[in-house]
PDB file of C-alpha atoms in Angstrom:
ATOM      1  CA  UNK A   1       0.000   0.000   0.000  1.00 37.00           C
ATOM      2  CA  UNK A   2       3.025   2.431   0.808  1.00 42.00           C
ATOM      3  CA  UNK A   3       4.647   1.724  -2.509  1.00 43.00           C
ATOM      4  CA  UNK A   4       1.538   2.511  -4.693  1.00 41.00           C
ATOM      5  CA  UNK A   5       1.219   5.671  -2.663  1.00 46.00           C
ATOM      6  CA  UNK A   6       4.880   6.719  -3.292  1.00 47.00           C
ATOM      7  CA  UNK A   7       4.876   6.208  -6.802  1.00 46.00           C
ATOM      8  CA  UNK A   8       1.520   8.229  -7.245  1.00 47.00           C
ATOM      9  CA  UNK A   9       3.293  11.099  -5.766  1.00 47.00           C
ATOM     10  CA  UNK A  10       7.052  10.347  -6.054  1.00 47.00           C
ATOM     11  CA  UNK A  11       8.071  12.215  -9.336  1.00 46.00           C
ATOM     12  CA  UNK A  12       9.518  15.074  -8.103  1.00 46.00           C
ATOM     13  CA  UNK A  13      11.580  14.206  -5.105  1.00 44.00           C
ATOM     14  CA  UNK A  14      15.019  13.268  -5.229  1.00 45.00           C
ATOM     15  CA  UNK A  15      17.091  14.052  -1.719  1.00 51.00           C
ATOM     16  CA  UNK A  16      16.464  12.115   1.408  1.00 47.00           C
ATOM     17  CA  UNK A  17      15.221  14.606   3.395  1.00 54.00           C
ATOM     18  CA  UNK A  18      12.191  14.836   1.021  1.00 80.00           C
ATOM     19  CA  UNK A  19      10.923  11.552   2.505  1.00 86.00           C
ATOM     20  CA  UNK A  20       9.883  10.379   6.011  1.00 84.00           C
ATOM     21  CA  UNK A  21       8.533   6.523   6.762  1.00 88.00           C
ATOM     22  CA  UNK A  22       7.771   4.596   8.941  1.00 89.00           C
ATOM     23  CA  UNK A  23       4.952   1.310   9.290  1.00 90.00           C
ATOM     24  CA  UNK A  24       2.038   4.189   9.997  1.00 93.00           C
ATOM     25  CA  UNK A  25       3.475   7.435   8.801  1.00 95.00           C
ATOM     26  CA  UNK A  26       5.143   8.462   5.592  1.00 95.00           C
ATOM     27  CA  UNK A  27       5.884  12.193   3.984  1.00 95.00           C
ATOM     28  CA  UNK A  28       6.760  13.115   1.404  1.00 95.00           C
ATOM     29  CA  UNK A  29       7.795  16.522   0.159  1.00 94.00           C
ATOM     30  CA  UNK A  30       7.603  16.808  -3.536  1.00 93.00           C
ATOM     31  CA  UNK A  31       9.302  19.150  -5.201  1.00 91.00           C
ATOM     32  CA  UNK A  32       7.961  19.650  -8.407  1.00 90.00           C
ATOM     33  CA  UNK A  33       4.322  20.684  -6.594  1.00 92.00           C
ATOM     34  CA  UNK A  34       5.459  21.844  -4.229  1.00 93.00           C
ATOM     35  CA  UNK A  35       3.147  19.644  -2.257  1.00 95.00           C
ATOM     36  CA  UNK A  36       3.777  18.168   1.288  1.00 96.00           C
ATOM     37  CA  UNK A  37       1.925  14.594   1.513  1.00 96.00           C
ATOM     38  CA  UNK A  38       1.205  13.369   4.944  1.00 96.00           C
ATOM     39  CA  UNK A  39      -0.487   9.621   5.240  1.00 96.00           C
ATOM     40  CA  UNK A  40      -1.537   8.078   8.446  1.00 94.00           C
ATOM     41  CA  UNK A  41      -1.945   4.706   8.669  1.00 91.00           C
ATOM     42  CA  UNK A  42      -3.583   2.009  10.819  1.00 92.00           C
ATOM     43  CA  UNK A  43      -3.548   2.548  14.794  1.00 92.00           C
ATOM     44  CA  UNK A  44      -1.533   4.994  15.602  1.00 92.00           C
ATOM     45  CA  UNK A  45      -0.122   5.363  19.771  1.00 92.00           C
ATOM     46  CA  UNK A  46      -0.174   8.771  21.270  1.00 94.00           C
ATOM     47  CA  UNK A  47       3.836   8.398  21.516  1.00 95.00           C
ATOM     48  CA  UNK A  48       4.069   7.588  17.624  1.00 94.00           C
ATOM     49  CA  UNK A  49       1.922  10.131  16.817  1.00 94.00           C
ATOM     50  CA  UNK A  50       3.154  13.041  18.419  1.00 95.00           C
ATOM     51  CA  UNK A  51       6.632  11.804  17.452  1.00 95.00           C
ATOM     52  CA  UNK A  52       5.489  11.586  13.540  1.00 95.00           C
ATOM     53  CA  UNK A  53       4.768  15.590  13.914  1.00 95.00           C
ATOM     54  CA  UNK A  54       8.245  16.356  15.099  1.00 94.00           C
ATOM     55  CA  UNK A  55       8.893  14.855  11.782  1.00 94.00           C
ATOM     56  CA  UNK A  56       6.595  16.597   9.864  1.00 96.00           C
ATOM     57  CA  UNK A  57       7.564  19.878  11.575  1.00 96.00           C
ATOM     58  CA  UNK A  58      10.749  19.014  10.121  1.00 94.00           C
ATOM     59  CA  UNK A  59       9.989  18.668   6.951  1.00 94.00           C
ATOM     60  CA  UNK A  60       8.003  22.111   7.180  1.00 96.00           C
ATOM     61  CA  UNK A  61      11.347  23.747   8.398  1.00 95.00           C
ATOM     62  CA  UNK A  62      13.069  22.328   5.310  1.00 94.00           C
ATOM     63  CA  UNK A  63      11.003  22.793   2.759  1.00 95.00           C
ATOM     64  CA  UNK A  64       8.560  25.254   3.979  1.00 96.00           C
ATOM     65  CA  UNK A  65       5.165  23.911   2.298  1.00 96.00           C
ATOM     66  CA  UNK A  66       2.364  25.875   2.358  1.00 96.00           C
ATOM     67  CA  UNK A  67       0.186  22.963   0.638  1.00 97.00           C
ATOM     68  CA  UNK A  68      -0.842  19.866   1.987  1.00 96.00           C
ATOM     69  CA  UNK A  69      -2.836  16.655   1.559  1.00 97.00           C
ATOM     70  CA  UNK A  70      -3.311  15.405   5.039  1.00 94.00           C
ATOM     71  CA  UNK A  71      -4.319  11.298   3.903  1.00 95.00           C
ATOM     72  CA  UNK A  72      -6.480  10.120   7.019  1.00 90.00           C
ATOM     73  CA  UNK A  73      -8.737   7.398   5.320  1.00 89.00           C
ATOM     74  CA  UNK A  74      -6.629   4.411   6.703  1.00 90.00           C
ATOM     75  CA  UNK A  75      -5.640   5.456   9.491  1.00 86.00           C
ATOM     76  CA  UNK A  76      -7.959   4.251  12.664  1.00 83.00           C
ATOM     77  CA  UNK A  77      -9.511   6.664  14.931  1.00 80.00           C
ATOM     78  CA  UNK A  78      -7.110   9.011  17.508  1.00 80.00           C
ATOM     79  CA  UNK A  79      -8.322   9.490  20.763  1.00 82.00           C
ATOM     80  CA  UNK A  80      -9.609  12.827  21.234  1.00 82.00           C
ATOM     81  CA  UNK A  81      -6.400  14.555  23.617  1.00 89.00           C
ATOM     82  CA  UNK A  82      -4.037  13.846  20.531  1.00 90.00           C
ATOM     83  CA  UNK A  83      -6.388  15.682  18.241  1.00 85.00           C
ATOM     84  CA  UNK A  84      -7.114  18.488  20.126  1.00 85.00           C
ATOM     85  CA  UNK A  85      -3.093  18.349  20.392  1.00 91.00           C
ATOM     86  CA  UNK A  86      -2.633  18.931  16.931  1.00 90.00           C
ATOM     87  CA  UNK A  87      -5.271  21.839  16.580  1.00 87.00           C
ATOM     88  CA  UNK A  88      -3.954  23.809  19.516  1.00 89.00           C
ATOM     89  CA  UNK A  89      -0.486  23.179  19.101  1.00 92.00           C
ATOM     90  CA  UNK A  90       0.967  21.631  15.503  1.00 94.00           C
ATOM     91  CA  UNK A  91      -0.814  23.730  13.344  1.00 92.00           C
ATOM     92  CA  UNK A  92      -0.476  27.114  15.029  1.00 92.00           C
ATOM     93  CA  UNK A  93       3.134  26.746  15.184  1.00 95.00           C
ATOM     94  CA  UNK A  94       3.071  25.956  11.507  1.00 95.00           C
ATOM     95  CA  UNK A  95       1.492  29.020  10.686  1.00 94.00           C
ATOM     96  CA  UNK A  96       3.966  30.842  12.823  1.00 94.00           C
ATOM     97  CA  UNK A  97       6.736  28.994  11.039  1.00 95.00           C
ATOM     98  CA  UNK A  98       5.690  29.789   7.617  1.00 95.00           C
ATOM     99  CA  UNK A  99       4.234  33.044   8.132  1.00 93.00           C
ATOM    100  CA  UNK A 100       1.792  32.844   4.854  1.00 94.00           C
ATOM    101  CA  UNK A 101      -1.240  30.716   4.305  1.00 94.00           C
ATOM    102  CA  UNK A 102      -1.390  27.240   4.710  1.00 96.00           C
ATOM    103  CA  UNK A 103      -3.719  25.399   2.963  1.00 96.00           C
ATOM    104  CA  UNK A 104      -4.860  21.407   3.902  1.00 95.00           C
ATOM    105  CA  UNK A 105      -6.386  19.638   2.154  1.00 95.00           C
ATOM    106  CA  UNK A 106      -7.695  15.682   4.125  1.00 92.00           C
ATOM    107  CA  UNK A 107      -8.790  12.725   2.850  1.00 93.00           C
ATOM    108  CA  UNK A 108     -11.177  11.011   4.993  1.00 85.00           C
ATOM    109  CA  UNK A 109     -14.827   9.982   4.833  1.00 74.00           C
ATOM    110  CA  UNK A 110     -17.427  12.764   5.743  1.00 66.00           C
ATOM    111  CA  UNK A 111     -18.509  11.144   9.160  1.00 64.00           C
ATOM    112  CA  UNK A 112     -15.048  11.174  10.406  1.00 63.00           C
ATOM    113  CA  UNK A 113     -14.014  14.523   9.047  1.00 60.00           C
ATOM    114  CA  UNK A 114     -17.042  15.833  11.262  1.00 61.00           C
ATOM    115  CA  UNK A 115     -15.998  14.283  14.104  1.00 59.00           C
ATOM    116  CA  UNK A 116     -12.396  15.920  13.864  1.00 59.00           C
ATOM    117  CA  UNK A 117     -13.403  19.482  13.326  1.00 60.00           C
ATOM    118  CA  UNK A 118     -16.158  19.308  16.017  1.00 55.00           C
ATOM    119  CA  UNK A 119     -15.300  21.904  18.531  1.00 58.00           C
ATOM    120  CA  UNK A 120     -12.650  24.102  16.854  1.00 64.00           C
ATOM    121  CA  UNK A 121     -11.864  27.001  18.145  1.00 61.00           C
ATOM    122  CA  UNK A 122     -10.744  29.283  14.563  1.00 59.00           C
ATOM    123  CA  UNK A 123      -8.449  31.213  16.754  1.00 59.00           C
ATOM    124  CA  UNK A 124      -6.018  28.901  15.972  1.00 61.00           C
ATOM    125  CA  UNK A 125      -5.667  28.919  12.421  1.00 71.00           C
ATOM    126  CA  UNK A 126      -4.945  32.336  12.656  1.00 77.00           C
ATOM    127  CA  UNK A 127      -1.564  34.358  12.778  1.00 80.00           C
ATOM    128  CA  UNK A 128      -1.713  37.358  12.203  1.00 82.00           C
ATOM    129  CA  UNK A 129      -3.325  37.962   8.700  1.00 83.00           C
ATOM    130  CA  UNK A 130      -2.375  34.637   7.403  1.00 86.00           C
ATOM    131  CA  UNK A 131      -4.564  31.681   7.504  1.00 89.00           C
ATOM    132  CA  UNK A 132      -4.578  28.080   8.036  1.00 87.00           C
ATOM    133  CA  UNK A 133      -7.245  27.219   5.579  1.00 89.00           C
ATOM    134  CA  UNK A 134      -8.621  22.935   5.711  1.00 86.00           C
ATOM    135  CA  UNK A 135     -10.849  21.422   3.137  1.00 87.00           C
ATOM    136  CA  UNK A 136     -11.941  18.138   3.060  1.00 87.00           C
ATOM    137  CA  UNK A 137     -12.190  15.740   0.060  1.00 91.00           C
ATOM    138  CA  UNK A 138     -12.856  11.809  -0.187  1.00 89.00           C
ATOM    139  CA  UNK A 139     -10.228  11.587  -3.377  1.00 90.00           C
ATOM    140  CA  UNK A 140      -6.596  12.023  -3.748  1.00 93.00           C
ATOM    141  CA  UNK A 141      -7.393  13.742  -7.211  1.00 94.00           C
ATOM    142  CA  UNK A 142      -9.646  16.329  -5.508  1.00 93.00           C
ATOM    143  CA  UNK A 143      -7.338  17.651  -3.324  1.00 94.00           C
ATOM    144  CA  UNK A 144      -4.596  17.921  -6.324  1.00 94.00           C
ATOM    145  CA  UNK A 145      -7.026  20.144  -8.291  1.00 95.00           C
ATOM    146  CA  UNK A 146      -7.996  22.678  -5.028  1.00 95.00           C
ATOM    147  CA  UNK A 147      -4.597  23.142  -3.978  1.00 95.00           C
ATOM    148  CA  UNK A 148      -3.870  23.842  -7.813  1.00 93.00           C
ATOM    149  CA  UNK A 149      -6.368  26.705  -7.648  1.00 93.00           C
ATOM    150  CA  UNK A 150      -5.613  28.215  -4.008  1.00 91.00           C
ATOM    151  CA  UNK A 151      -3.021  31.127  -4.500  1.00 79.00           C
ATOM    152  CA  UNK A 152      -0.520  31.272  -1.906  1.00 71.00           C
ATOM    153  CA  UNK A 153       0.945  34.706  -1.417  1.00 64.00           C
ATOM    154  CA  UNK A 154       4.322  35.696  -2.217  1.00 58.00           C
ATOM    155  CA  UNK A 155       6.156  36.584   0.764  1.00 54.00           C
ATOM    156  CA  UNK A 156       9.552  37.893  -0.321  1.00 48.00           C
TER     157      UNK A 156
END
């Protein structure tokens, strides 16, 4: 299942650092989209979890993405702490690190998707004017074409 998803998304990458795996995780930075690709698989621990951000927090320090597809569908359900974890602290930091708009775009079926945003407080999508902006799609194709269209602003 890895290795299907890799090659789907693989052209484009060519140093190490552009790639992060492990039996539930794997990232990808690709360069030629300029696309980060975060997959979640299985059942994840609250240890493995919050250690595959420090990764991906990496790989935002690197490579400084301000796309994402954020691949949820196979991955089994987080307890409710580690998700509120991310929200309050992974992707407010991410803003701050990038200073520009983010945009996310998840895979995962509409039930769970409701589930996850239940109870967000906006607050923290915000810094300063830019925005942490999530959309959710059932497709990997879907979230291709958005972040296509979304125009990230030119910071320099």
């Amino acid at each position: 299942m890895i290795q299907a998803y890799s090659k789907e998304i693989a052209s484009g990458f060519s140093d190490p650092s552009d790639e992060y795996l492990t039996e539930n995780l794997q990232v990808i930075y690709s360069t030629s989209t300029e696309i980060l690709h975060v997959k979640w698989f299985g059942e994840v621990g609250s240890k493995e979890f919050r250690e595959g951000y420090s990764h991906i927090l990496r790989m935002v320090r690197v490579h400084k993405p301000s796309k994402w597809i954020l691949d949820l569908k196979n991955r089994e359900l987080l307890n409710k702490e580690d998700q509120h974890w991310v929200f309050k602290n992974i992707f407010p930091q991410i803003l701050r690190m990038l200073k520009q708009d983010v945009f996310i775009a998840v895979i995962l079926p509409v039930p769970l998707y409701e589930s996850l945003i239940h109870n967000i407080d906006g607050d923290d999508f915000i810094d300063n004017d830019n925005l942490l902006i999530m959309n959710h799609f059932l497709y990997y194709e879907e979230c291709l074409r958005w972040l296509a269209e979304v125009q990230v602003a030119d910071i320099s």
